[in-house]
Amino acid sequence: MNITDTELARRWLANERLWRRPDPDDHSVPDGYDMDVAGEVLSVVRNDPYRGRTLIEKMLIAAESEDDLSRIGIDPLETLLRLHGAALHAWVAEAAESRVRFRFALKSCWPSESIQDVWERLDSAKGRTHTYWTMGFRLRCQRPTSLDELLDAKLQHDVVGGETRVDGKDRVLYFDYWARDRDDAARVGERLVQTLLAELSSSRCRPISVVGPELTWSGTRPGIDRPARPAV
């Protein structure tokens, strides 16, 4: 395909968003899905580790949600690191420490041996001692806050998922995260919210309603399955 990596990244994300359908049991290929785009991305990450790294970077910039970032981790990033993790170890280690979008995507990868040390430092597999919890709130800001700003402010170490949507002048946000029990979930949730507000301090935001924390689920495969909660 004769397109730039920026355009390829954008098209791949648009492709993957087509899978967001109301019926979770519908595994058919969505209408409009571009097999050529999917094949080109797979070819790049399999055969060219350094172009694959660049392509992943472009995808992370273009991502609009936690779901986008999870899909990057589950598919192209996981494949890239499974095949070329040793060659890219320094990049993975630096990016996992300094870039919230990369760190979140990496948590969705099955950890290949070459980057196992980095993955373990993220302390992601807490399934034996923790469960998934959800906290939601409505945020009102004096200065308009973009979804990109909100996404970057939300992607803290303990966060494993969530959702953000626009409702008039407000933003409705959800944190999905690990906690040991309800008391711990309340403490962690409060810290996540306060960190978010500090990151958005120039917008002078405040929560006007809060829901939770509520237990999401334990996961049938602790530390592997992602949080599951009703659509909001």
CSV table of C-alpha atoms in Angstrom, one decimal:
chain,number,residue,atom,x,y,z
A,1,MET,CA,0.0,0.0,0.0
A,2,ASN,CA,1.4,3.4,-1.0
A,3,ILE,CA,0.4,5.4,2.0
A,4,THR,CA,2.3,7.0,4.9
A,5,ASP,CA,2.6,5.3,8.3
A,6,THR,CA,0.5,8.0,9.8
A,7,GLU,CA,-2.4,7.3,7.4
A,8,LEU,CA,-1.9,3.5,7.9
A,9,ALA,CA,-2.2,3.9,11.6
A,10,ARG,CA,-5.3,6.0,11.3
A,11,ARG,CA,-7.0,3.5,8.9
A,12,TRP,CA,-6.0,0.6,11.2
A,13,LEU,CA,-7.7,2.2,14.2
A,14,ALA,CA,-10.8,3.0,12.1
A,15,ASN,CA,-10.9,-0.6,11.1
A,16,GLU,CA,-10.7,-1.9,14.6
A,17,ARG,CA,-13.4,0.4,15.8
A,18,LEU,CA,-15.8,-1.4,13.5
A,19,TRP,CA,-15.8,-4.3,16.0
A,20,ARG,CA,-17.6,-2.2,18.6
A,21,ARG,CA,-21.0,-3.6,18.1
A,22,PRO,CA,-24.0,-4.1,20.5
A,23,ASP,CA,-23.9,-7.9,20.3
A,24,PRO,CA,-20.8,-9.2,22.0
A,25,ASP,CA,-21.4,-12.7,20.4
A,26,ASP,CA,-21.3,-11.4,16.9
A,27,HIS,CA,-17.8,-12.5,15.7
A,28,SER,CA,-18.5,-11.9,12.0
A,29,VAL,CA,-16.2,-9.5,10.1
A,30,PRO,CA,-17.9,-6.1,10.3
A,31,ASP,CA,-19.2,-4.4,7.1
A,32,GLY,CA,-16.6,-2.1,5.7
A,33,TYR,CA,-13.6,-3.9,7.3
A,34,ASP,CA,-10.5,-3.3,5.2
A,35,MET,CA,-8.5,-6.6,4.9
A,36,ASP,CA,-5.7,-4.8,3.0
A,37,VAL,CA,-5.1,-2.5,5.9
A,38,ALA,CA,-5.1,-5.3,8.5
A,39,GLY,CA,-2.7,-7.3,6.3
A,40,GLU,CA,-0.3,-4.4,5.7
A,41,VAL,CA,0.0,-3.7,9.5
A,42,LEU,CA,0.6,-7.4,10.2
A,43,SER,CA,3.3,-7.5,7.5
A,44,VAL,CA,5.1,-4.5,8.9
A,45,VAL,CA,5.2,-5.7,12.5
A,46,ARG,CA,6.3,-9.1,11.4
A,47,ASN,CA,9.0,-8.2,9.0
A,48,ASP,CA,10.3,-4.7,9.9
A,49,PRO,CA,10.8,-4.2,13.6
A,50,TYR,CA,11.9,-0.5,13.3
A,51,ARG,CA,9.2,0.5,11.0
A,52,GLY,CA,6.8,-1.5,13.2
A,53,ARG,CA,8.0,0.6,16.2
A,54,THR,CA,7.3,3.8,14.3
A,55,LEU,CA,3.8,2.5,13.2
A,56,ILE,CA,2.9,1.7,16.8
A,57,GLU,CA,4.0,5.2,17.9
A,58,LYS,CA,1.7,6.7,15.2
A,59,MET,CA,-1.2,4.5,16.5
A,60,LEU,CA,-0.7,5.6,20.1
A,61,ILE,CA,-0.8,9.3,19.0
A,62,ALA,CA,-4.0,8.7,17.0
A,63,ALA,CA,-5.8,6.6,19.7
A,64,GLU,CA,-8.9,8.2,21.1
A,65,SER,CA,-9.9,5.9,23.9
A,66,GLU,CA,-8.8,3.1,26.3
A,67,ASP,CA,-10.3,0.6,23.9
A,68,ASP,CA,-8.1,1.9,21.0
A,69,LEU,CA,-5.0,1.5,23.2
A,70,SER,CA,-6.0,-2.0,24.3
A,71,ARG,CA,-6.5,-3.1,20.7
A,72,ILE,CA,-3.0,-1.8,19.8
A,73,GLY,CA,-1.6,-3.8,22.7
A,74,ILE,CA,-3.5,-7.0,21.9
A,75,ASP,CA,-2.7,-7.1,18.2
A,76,PRO,CA,0.2,-5.2,16.6
A,77,LEU,CA,2.2,-4.4,19.7
A,78,GLU,CA,2.0,-8.0,21.0
A,79,THR,CA,3.0,-9.4,17.6
A,80,LEU,CA,5.9,-6.9,17.3
A,81,LEU,CA,7.3,-7.8,20.7
A,82,ARG,CA,6.8,-11.5,20.4
A,83,LEU,CA,8.9,-11.5,17.2
A,84,HIS,CA,11.4,-8.6,17.9
A,85,GLY,CA,11.2,-7.9,21.6
A,86,ALA,CA,14.9,-8.5,22.2
A,87,ALA,CA,15.9,-5.9,19.5
A,88,LEU,CA,13.4,-3.4,20.9
A,89,HIS,CA,13.9,-4.0,24.6
A,90,ALA,CA,15.4,-0.5,25.3
A,91,TRP,CA,12.5,1.2,23.5
A,92,VAL,CA,10.0,-0.8,25.5
A,93,ALA,CA,11.7,-0.2,28.8
A,94,GLU,CA,11.9,3.6,28.3
A,95,ALA,CA,8.4,4.0,26.9
A,96,ALA,CA,6.8,2.0,29.6
A,97,GLU,CA,8.3,4.3,32.2
A,98,SER,CA,7.7,7.6,30.5
A,99,ARG,CA,4.7,7.4,28.3
A,100,VAL,CA,1.2,6.6,29.7
A,101,ARG,CA,-0.3,5.6,26.4
A,102,PHE,CA,2.4,3.1,25.7
A,103,ARG,CA,2.3,1.7,29.2
A,104,PHE,CA,-1.5,1.2,29.0
A,105,ALA,CA,-1.2,-0.6,25.6
A,106,LEU,CA,1.6,-2.8,26.9
A,107,LYS,CA,-0.5,-4.0,29.8
A,108,SER,CA,-2.9,-5.6,27.2
A,109,CYS,CA,0.0,-7.7,25.7
A,110,TRP,CA,0.7,-11.2,26.6
A,111,PRO,CA,4.2,-10.8,28.0
A,112,SER,CA,6.8,-12.4,25.7
A,113,GLU,CA,10.0,-13.6,27.4
A,114,SER,CA,12.1,-10.9,26.0
A,115,ILE,CA,10.1,-8.1,27.7
A,116,GLN,CA,9.0,-10.1,30.8
A,117,ASP,CA,11.1,-7.9,33.1
A,118,VAL,CA,9.4,-4.7,31.9
A,119,TRP,CA,6.0,-6.2,32.1
A,120,GLU,CA,6.6,-7.4,35.7
A,121,ARG,CA,7.8,-3.9,36.8
A,122,LEU,CA,4.4,-2.6,35.7
A,123,ASP,CA,2.8,-4.8,38.4
A,124,SER,CA,-0.1,-5.7,36.1
A,125,ALA,CA,-0.9,-9.2,37.1
A,126,LYS,CA,-2.6,-8.7,40.4
A,127,GLY,CA,-5.3,-11.3,39.9
A,128,ARG,CA,-4.4,-13.5,42.9
A,129,THR,CA,-4.7,-10.7,45.4
A,130,HIS,CA,-6.9,-8.0,43.8
A,131,THR,CA,-10.2,-7.7,41.9
A,132,TYR,CA,-11.5,-5.3,39.4
A,133,TRP,CA,-13.5,-2.2,40.6
A,134,THR,CA,-15.2,0.6,38.8
A,135,MET,CA,-15.8,4.2,39.8
A,136,GLY,CA,-17.6,6.7,37.7
A,137,PHE,CA,-18.1,10.4,37.9
A,138,ARG,CA,-19.4,13.4,36.1
A,139,LEU,CA,-16.8,16.1,35.5
A,140,ARG,CA,-17.5,19.8,34.9
A,141,CYS,CA,-14.7,22.1,33.8
A,142,GLN,CA,-14.5,25.9,33.4
A,143,ARG,CA,-12.3,25.6,30.4
A,144,PRO,CA,-13.3,23.1,27.6
A,145,THR,CA,-11.2,19.9,28.0
A,146,SER,CA,-10.5,17.7,25.0
A,147,LEU,CA,-11.0,14.0,25.1
A,148,ASP,CA,-7.3,13.6,24.4
A,149,GLU,CA,-6.4,15.6,27.5
A,150,LEU,CA,-8.8,13.5,29.6
A,151,LEU,CA,-7.5,10.2,28.2
A,152,ASP,CA,-3.9,11.1,29.0
A,153,ALA,CA,-4.9,12.3,32.5
A,154,LYS,CA,-6.8,9.1,33.2
A,155,LEU,CA,-4.0,6.6,32.2
A,156,GLN,CA,-2.5,6.2,35.6
A,157,HIS,CA,-0.6,3.1,36.8
A,158,ASP,CA,-3.5,1.4,38.6
A,159,VAL,CA,-6.0,2.0,35.7
A,160,VAL,CA,-6.8,-1.0,33.5
A,161,GLY,CA,-9.8,0.4,31.6
A,162,GLY,CA,-12.6,2.8,31.5
A,163,GLU,CA,-14.7,5.0,29.2
A,164,THR,CA,-15.2,8.7,28.6
A,165,ARG,CA,-18.1,10.3,26.9
A,166,VAL,CA,-19.4,13.8,26.3
A,167,ASP,CA,-22.8,14.7,27.8
A,168,GLY,CA,-23.5,18.3,26.9
A,169,LYS,CA,-21.0,20.5,28.8
A,170,ASP,CA,-20.0,17.6,31.1
A,171,ARG,CA,-17.6,14.7,30.7
A,172,VAL,CA,-18.7,11.3,32.1
A,173,LEU,CA,-15.7,9.3,33.1
A,174,TYR,CA,-15.2,5.7,34.4
A,175,PHE,CA,-12.1,4.2,36.0
A,176,ASP,CA,-11.7,0.5,36.0
A,177,TYR,CA,-8.9,-0.5,38.3
A,178,TRP,CA,-7.4,-3.1,40.7
A,179,ALA,CA,-8.1,-3.1,44.4
A,180,ARG,CA,-7.9,-5.6,47.3
A,181,ASP,CA,-11.3,-4.9,48.8
A,182,ARG,CA,-14.0,-2.2,49.1
A,183,ASP,CA,-11.9,0.0,51.5
A,184,ASP,CA,-8.9,-0.3,49.3
A,185,ALA,CA,-11.1,0.5,46.2
A,186,ALA,CA,-12.3,3.7,47.9
A,187,ARG,CA,-8.8,4.8,48.7
A,188,VAL,CA,-7.4,4.0,45.2
A,189,GLY,CA,-10.4,5.5,43.5
A,190,GLU,CA,-10.0,8.8,45.5
A,191,ARG,CA,-6.3,8.9,44.5
A,192,LEU,CA,-7.1,8.4,40.9
A,193,VAL,CA,-9.6,11.2,40.9
A,194,GLN,CA,-7.4,13.6,42.7
A,195,THR,CA,-4.5,12.9,40.3
A,196,LEU,CA,-6.8,13.4,37.3
A,197,LEU,CA,-7.9,16.8,38.7
A,198,ALA,CA,-4.3,17.8,39.3
A,199,GLU,CA,-3.4,16.9,35.7
A,200,LEU,CA,-6.3,19.0,34.5
A,201,SER,CA,-5.7,21.9,36.9
A,202,SER,CA,-5.5,24.5,34.1
A,203,SER,CA,-9.1,23.6,33.2
A,204,ARG,CA,-10.4,24.0,36.8
A,205,CYS,CA,-12.5,20.8,36.7
A,206,ARG,CA,-14.6,19.4,39.5
A,207,PRO,CA,-16.6,16.3,39.9
A,208,ILE,CA,-20.3,17.1,40.4
A,209,SER,CA,-21.5,13.5,41.0
A,210,VAL,CA,-19.7,10.2,41.8
A,211,VAL,CA,-20.8,6.5,41.5
A,212,GLY,CA,-19.0,3.7,43.2
A,213,PRO,CA,-16.6,2.2,43.8
A,214,GLU,CA,-18.4,-1.0,42.7
A,215,LEU,CA,-17.0,-4.5,42.3
A,216,THR,CA,-16.7,-5.3,38.6
A,217,TRP,CA,-15.7,-8.9,38.4
A,218,SER,CA,-12.9,-11.2,39.5
A,219,GLY,CA,-12.1,-12.5,36.0
A,220,THR,CA,-12.2,-16.2,35.1
A,221,ARG,CA,-8.5,-16.0,34.3
A,222,PRO,CA,-7.1,-13.7,37.0
A,223,GLY,CA,-4.7,-11.1,35.7
A,224,ILE,CA,-5.5,-11.9,32.1
A,225,ASP,CA,-9.2,-11.2,31.5
A,226,ARG,CA,-10.1,-7.5,31.3
A,227,PRO,CA,-12.8,-5.8,33.4
A,228,ALA,CA,-16.3,-6.4,32.3
A,229,ARG,CA,-19.2,-4.1,33.2
A,230,PRO,CA,-22.5,-3.1,31.6
A,231,ALA,CA,-22.3,-0.5,28.8
A,232,VAL,CA,-22.9,3.0,30.1
